[in-house]
CSV table of C-alpha atoms in Angstrom, one decimal:
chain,number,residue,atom,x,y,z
A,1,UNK,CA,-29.5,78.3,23.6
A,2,UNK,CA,-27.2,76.9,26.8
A,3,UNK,CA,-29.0,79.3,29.2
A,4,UNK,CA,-30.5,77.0,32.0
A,5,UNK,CA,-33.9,78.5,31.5
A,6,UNK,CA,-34.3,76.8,28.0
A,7,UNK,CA,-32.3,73.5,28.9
A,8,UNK,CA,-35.0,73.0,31.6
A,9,UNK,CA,-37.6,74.0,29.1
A,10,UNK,CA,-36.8,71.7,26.8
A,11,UNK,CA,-36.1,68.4,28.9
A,12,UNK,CA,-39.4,68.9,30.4
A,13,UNK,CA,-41.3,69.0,27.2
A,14,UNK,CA,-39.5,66.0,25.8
A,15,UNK,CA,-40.1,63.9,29.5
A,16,UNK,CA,-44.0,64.9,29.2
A,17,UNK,CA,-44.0,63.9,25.8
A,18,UNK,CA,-42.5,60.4,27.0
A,19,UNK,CA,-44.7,60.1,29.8
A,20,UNK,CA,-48.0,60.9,27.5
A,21,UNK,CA,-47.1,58.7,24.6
A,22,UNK,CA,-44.5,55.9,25.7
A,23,UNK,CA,-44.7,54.8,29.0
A,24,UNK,CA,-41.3,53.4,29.8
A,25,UNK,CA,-41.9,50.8,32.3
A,26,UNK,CA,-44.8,49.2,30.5
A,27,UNK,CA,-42.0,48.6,27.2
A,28,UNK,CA,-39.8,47.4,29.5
A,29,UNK,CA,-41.7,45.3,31.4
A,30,UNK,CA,-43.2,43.9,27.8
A,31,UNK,CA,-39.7,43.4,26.3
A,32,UNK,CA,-39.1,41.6,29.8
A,33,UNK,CA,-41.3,39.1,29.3
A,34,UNK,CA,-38.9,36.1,28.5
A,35,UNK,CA,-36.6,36.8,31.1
A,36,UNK,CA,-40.0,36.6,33.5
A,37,UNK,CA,-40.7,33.6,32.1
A,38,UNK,CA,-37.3,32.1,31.9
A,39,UNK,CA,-37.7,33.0,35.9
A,40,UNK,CA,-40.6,31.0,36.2
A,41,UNK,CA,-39.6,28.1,34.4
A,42,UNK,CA,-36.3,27.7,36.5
A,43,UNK,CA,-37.3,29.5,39.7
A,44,UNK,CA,-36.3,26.2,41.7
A,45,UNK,CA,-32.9,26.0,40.3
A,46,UNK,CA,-32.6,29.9,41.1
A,47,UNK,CA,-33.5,29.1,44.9
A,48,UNK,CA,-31.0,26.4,45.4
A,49,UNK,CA,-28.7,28.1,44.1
A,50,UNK,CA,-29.1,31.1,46.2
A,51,UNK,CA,-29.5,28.4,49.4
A,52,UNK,CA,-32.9,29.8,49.8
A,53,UNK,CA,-34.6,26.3,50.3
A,54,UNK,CA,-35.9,27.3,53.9
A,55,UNK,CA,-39.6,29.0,53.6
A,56,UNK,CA,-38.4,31.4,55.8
A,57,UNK,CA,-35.0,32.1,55.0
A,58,UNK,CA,-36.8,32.7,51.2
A,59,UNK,CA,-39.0,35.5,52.7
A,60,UNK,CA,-36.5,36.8,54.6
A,61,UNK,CA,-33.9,37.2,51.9
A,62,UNK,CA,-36.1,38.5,49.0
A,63,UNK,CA,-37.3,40.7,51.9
A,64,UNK,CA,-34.0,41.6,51.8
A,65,UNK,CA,-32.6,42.2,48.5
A,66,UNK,CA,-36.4,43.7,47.5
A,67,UNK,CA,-35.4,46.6,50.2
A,68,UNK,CA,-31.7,46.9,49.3
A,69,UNK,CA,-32.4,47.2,45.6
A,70,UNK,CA,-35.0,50.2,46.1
A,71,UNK,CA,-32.9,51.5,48.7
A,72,UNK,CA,-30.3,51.7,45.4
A,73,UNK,CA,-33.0,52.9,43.4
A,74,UNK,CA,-34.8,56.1,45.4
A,75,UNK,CA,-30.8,57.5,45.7
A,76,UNK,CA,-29.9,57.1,42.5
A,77,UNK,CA,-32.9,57.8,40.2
A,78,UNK,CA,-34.5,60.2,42.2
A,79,UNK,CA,-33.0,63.6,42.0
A,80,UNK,CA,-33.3,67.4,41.3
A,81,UNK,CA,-34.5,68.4,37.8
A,82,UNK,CA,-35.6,71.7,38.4
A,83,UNK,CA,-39.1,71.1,38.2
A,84,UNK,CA,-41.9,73.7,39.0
A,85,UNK,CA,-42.4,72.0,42.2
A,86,UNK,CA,-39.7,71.6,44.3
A,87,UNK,CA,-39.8,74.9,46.1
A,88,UNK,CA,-43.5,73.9,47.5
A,89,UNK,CA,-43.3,70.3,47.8
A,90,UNK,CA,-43.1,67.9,51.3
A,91,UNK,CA,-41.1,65.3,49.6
A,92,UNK,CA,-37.6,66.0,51.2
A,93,UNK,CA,-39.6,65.2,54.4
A,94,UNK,CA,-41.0,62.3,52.7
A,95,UNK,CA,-37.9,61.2,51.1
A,96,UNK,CA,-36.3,61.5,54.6
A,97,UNK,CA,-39.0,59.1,56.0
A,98,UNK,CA,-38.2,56.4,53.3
A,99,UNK,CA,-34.3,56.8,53.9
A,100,UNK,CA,-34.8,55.8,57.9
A,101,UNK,CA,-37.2,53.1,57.2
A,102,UNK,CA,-34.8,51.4,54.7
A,103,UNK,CA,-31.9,51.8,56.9
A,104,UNK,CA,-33.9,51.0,60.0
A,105,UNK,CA,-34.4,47.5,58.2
A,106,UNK,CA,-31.0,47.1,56.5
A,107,UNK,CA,-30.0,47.5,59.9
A,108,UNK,CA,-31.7,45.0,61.8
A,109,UNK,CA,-31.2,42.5,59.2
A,110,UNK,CA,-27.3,42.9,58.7
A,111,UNK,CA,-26.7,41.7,62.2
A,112,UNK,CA,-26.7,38.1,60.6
A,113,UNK,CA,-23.9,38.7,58.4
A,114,UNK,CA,-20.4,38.4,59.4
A,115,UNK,CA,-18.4,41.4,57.4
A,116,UNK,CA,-15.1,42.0,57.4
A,117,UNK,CA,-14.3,45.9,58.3
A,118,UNK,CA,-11.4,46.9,56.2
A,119,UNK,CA,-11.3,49.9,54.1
A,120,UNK,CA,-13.2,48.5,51.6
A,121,UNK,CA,-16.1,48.6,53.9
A,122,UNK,CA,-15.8,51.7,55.3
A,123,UNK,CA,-15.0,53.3,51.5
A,124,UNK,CA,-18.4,51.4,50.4
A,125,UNK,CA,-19.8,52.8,53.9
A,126,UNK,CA,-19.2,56.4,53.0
A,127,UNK,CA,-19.8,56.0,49.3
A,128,UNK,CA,-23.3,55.4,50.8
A,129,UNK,CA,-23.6,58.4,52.7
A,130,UNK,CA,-22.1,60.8,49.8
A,131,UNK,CA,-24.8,59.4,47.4
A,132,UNK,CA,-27.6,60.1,49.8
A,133,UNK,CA,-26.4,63.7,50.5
A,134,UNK,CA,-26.5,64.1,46.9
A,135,UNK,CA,-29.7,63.0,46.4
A,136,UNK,CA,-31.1,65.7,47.7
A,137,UNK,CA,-29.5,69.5,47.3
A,138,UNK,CA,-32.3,71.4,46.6
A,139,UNK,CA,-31.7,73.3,49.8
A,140,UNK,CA,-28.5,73.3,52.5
A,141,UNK,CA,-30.4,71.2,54.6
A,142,UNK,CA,-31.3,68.7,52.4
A,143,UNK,CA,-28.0,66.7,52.5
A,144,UNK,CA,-28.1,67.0,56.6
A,145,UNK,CA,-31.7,65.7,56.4
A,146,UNK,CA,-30.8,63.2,54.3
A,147,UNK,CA,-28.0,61.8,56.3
A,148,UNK,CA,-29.3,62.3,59.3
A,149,UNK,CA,-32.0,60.0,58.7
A,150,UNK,CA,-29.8,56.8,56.8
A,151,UNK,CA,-27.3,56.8,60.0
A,152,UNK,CA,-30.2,57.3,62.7
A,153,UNK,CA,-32.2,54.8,61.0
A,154,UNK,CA,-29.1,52.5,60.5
A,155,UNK,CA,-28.2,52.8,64.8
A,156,UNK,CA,-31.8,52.0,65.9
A,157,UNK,CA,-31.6,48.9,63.1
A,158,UNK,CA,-28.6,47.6,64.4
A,159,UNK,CA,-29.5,48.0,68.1
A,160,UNK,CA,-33.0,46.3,68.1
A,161,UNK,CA,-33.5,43.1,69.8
A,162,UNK,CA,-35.7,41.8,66.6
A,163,UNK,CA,-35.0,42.4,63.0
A,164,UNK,CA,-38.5,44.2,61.3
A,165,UNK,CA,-40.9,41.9,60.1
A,166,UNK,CA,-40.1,41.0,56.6
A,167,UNK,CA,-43.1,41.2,54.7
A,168,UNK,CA,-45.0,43.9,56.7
A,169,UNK,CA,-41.8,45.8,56.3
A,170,UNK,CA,-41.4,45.5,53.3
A,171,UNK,CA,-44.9,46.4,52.1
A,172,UNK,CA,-44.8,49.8,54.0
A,173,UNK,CA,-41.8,50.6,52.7
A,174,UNK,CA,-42.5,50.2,49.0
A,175,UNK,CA,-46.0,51.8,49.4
A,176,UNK,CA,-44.0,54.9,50.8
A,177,UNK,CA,-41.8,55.0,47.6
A,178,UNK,CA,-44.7,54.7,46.0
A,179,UNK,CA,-46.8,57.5,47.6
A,180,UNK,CA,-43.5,59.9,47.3
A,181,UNK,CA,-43.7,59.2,43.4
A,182,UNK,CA,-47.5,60.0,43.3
A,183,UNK,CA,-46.6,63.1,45.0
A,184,UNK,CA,-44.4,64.6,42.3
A,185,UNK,CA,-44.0,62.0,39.9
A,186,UNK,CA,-41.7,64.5,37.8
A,187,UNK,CA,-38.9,63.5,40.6
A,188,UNK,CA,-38.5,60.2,39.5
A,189,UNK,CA,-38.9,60.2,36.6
A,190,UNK,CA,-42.1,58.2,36.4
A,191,UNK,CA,-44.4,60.7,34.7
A,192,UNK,CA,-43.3,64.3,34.1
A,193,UNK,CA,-45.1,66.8,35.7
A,194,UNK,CA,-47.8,64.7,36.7
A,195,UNK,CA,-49.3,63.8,33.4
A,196,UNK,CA,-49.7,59.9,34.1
A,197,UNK,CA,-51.1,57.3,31.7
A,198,UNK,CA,-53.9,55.3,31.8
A,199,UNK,CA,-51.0,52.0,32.4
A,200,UNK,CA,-49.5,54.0,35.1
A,201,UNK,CA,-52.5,54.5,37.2
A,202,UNK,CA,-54.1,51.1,36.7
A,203,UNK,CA,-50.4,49.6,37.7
A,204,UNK,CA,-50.8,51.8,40.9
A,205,UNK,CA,-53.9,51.1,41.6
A,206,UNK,CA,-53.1,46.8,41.4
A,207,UNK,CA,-49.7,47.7,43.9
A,208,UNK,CA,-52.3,49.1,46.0
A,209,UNK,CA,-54.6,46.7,46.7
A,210,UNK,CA,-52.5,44.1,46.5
A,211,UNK,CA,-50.8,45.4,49.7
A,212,UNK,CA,-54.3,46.1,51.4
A,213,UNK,CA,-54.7,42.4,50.8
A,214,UNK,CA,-51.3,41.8,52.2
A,215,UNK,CA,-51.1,43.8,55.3
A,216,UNK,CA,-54.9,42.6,55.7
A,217,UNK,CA,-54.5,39.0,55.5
A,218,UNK,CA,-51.8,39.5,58.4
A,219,UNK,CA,-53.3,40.5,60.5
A,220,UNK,CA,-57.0,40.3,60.4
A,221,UNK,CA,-58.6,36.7,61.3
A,222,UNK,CA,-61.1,34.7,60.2
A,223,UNK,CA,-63.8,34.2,62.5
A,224,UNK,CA,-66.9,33.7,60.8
A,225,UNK,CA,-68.5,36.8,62.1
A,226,UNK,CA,-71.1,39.7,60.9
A,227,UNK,CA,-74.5,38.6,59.8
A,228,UNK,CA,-75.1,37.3,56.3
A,229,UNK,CA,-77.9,39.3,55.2
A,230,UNK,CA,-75.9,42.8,56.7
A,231,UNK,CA,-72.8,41.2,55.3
A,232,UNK,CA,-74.1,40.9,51.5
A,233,UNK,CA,-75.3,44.8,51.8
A,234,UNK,CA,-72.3,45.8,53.5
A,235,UNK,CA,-69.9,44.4,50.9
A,236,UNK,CA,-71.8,45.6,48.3
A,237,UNK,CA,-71.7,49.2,49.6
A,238,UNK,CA,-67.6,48.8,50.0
A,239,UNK,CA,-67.5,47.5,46.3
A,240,UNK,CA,-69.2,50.6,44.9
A,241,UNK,CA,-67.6,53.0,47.0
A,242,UNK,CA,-64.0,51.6,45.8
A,243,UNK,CA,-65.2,51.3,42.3
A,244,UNK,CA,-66.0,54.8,42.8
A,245,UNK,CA,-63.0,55.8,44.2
A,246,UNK,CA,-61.1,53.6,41.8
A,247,UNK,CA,-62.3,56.0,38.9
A,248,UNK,CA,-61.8,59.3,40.6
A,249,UNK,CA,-57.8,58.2,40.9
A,250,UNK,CA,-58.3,57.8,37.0
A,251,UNK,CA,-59.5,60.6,36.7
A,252,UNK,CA,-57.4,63.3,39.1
A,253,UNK,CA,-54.3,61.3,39.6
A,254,UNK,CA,-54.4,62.8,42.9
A,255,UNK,CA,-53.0,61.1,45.9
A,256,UNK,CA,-55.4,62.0,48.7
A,257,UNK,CA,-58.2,59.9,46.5
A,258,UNK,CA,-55.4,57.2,45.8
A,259,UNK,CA,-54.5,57.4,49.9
A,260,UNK,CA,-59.0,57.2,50.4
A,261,UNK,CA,-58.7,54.2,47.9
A,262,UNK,CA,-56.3,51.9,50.0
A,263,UNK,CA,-58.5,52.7,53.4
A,264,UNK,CA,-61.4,51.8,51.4
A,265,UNK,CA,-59.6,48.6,50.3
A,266,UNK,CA,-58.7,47.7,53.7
A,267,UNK,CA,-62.2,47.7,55.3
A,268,UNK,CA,-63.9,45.8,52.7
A,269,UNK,CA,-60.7,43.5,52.6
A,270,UNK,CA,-60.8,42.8,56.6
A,271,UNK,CA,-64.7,42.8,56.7
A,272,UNK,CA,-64.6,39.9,53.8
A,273,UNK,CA,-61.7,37.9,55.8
A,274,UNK,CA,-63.3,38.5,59.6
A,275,UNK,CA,-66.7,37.4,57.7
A,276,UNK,CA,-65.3,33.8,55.9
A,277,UNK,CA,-64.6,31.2,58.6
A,278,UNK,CA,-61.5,30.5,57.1
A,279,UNK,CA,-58.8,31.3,53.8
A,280,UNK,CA,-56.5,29.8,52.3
A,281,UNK,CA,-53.0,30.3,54.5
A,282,UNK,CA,-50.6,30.8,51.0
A,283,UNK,CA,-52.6,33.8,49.8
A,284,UNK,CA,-50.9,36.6,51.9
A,285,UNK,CA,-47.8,35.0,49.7
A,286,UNK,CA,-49.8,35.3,46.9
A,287,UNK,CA,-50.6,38.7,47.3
A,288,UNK,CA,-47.1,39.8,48.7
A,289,UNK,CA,-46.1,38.2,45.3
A,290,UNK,CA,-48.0,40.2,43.6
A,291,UNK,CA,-47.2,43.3,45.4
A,292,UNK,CA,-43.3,42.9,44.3
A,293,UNK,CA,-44.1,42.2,40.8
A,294,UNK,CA,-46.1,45.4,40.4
A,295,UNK,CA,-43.5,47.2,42.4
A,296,UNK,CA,-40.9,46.0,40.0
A,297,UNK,CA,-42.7,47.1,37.0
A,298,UNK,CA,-43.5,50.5,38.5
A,299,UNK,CA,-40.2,51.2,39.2
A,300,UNK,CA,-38.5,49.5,36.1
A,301,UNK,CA,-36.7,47.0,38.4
A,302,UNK,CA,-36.5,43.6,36.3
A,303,UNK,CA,-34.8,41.8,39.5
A,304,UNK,CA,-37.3,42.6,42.0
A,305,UNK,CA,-40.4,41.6,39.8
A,306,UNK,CA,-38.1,38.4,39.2
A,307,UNK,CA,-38.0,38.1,42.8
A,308,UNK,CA,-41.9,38.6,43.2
A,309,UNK,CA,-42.1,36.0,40.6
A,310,UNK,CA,-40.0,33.5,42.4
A,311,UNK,CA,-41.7,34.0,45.6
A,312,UNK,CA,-45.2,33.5,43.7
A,313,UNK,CA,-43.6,29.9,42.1
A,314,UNK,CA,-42.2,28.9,45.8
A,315,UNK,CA,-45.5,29.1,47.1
A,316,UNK,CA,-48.1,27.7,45.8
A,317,UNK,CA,-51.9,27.9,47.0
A,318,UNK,CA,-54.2,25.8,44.8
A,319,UNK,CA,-57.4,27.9,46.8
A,320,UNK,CA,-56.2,31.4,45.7
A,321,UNK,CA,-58.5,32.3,43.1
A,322,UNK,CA,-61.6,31.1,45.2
A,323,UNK,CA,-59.7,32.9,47.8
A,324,UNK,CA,-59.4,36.5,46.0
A,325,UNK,CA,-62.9,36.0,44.7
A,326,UNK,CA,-63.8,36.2,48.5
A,327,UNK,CA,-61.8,38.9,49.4
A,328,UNK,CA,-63.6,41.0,46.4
């Protein structure tokens, strides 16, 4: 009965049956629901007293912390359960990316902070670097890998001239944790062996195009452009083809369709905000809002889909429905 064979067995039966049945991170995002609210209600006491007044200084920091926590979150709740997969699967690579990129922007943003190096920062320093080796010893060159990537990306942060920006940043970096889980969703314990729910998908698919609409919004302009009469056939092309795409993610889970789905999100995205001769300025907050909340839910983070909330509170845009209704 202790024999690995039937521990591994067994663990993976009761994870699908968890997955199929009881989708963690939609109970806990339900039983959440008062401390979201309680958020909401007091979301100006929580930004003075976290001296976030500033507009910018609020971005930055839940830019910040949104980055730090995840960071926290890929070492420590991803892992090695030996699943079917890991001999075949690109994720180390993956996971390797997502290591530099969080460090690369730790990095550059912890040039602002004056810390004290005494041995508690060099023991919390190298508690850092023992917990990403571990995160990944599937294979001897996984902890190498893994290192490798947190102090490289960690140099290049801290000798840039400019720290990353903090929403684009962010957004590509929490759509790469996200496209690691839809790869093997078994090593993170989001939905074992790739059996996802209906909630899971549809919680994916709203992360998605709410960063579309994010990275979009940034840096696409309105100018009025493309006829009307092209325009009306054109977007009506883009909706069925995402609409289309949207169900094929439903049904396949897989993440090449999921990948197709965000392109196809971004051109009918930019084509609707190059088209309009003008949007509302506070809906890229809106959406980058929204993108942290769903992140947070995904990834059964309470803070950071408090910290999407606060952002959403902080500021407003009394356009944004007329606004999203455009963009769709």
């Amino acid at each position: 009965m202790l024999e690995d064979v039937f521990i591994v067995q067994s663990a993976i039966s009761a994870f699908n049956n968890a997955a199929l049945y009881a989708p963690a991170f939609l109970w806990w995002g339900v039983l959440a629901l008062p401390l979201f609210a309680l958020v909401y209600w007091c979301s100006d006491v929580i930004v003075a007293r976290m001296g976030w007044n500033n507009p910018s200084k609020l971005l930055g920091r839940i830019s910040l912390w949104t980055v730090g926590l995840s960071f926290a979150w890929v070492i420590m709740f991803s892992g090695n359960y030996s699943v079917l997969r890991d001999g075949l699967s690109a994720l180390p690579l993956v996971m390797a990316g997502i290591v530099f990129l969080m460090s690369l922007f730790l990095g550059s943003y912890m040039r602002e902070f004056n810390v004290q190096r005494n041995r508690t920062y060099y023991g919390l320093m190298a508690l850092v670097v023992l917990g990403v080796g571990l995160s990944d010893m599937h294979n001897w060159w996984g902890p190498v890998l893994q290192i490798g990537a947190l102090v490289l990306g960690w140099l290049l942060g801290r000798a840039a001239k400019n720290k990353m920006r903090p929403m684009a940043g962010t957004v590509l970096i929490l759509s790469m944790v996200v496209i690691a889980i839809l790869m093997q969703p078994e090593f993170f314990r989001f939905g074992q062996l790739g059996n996802l729910t209906v909630f899971h998908l549809l919680a994916l698919l709203v992360f998605g195009a709410a960063a579309v609409a994010t990275m979009v919004l940034n840096n696409v302009v309105a100018r009025g452009r493309i006829h009307q009469s092209a325009y009306v056939k054109l977007k009506w092309l883009a909706r069925c083809l995402s609409v289309l795409g949207c169900a094929l993610f439903l049904l396949t889970e897989a993440l090449p369709i999921f990948i197709g789905e965000m392109a196809m999100l971004a051109l009918m995205f930019a084509m609707s905000v190059w088209h309009s001769k003008g949007l509302a300025a506070g809906l890229v907050n809106k959406m980058y809002a929204v993108v942290l909340m769903s992140f947070g839910l995904i990834t059964v983070m309470p803070v950071i889909t408090a910290l999407g909330i606060v952002y959403w509170v902080q500021n407003p845009c009394e356009a944004w429905r007329r606004d999203i209704k455009v963009l769709l």
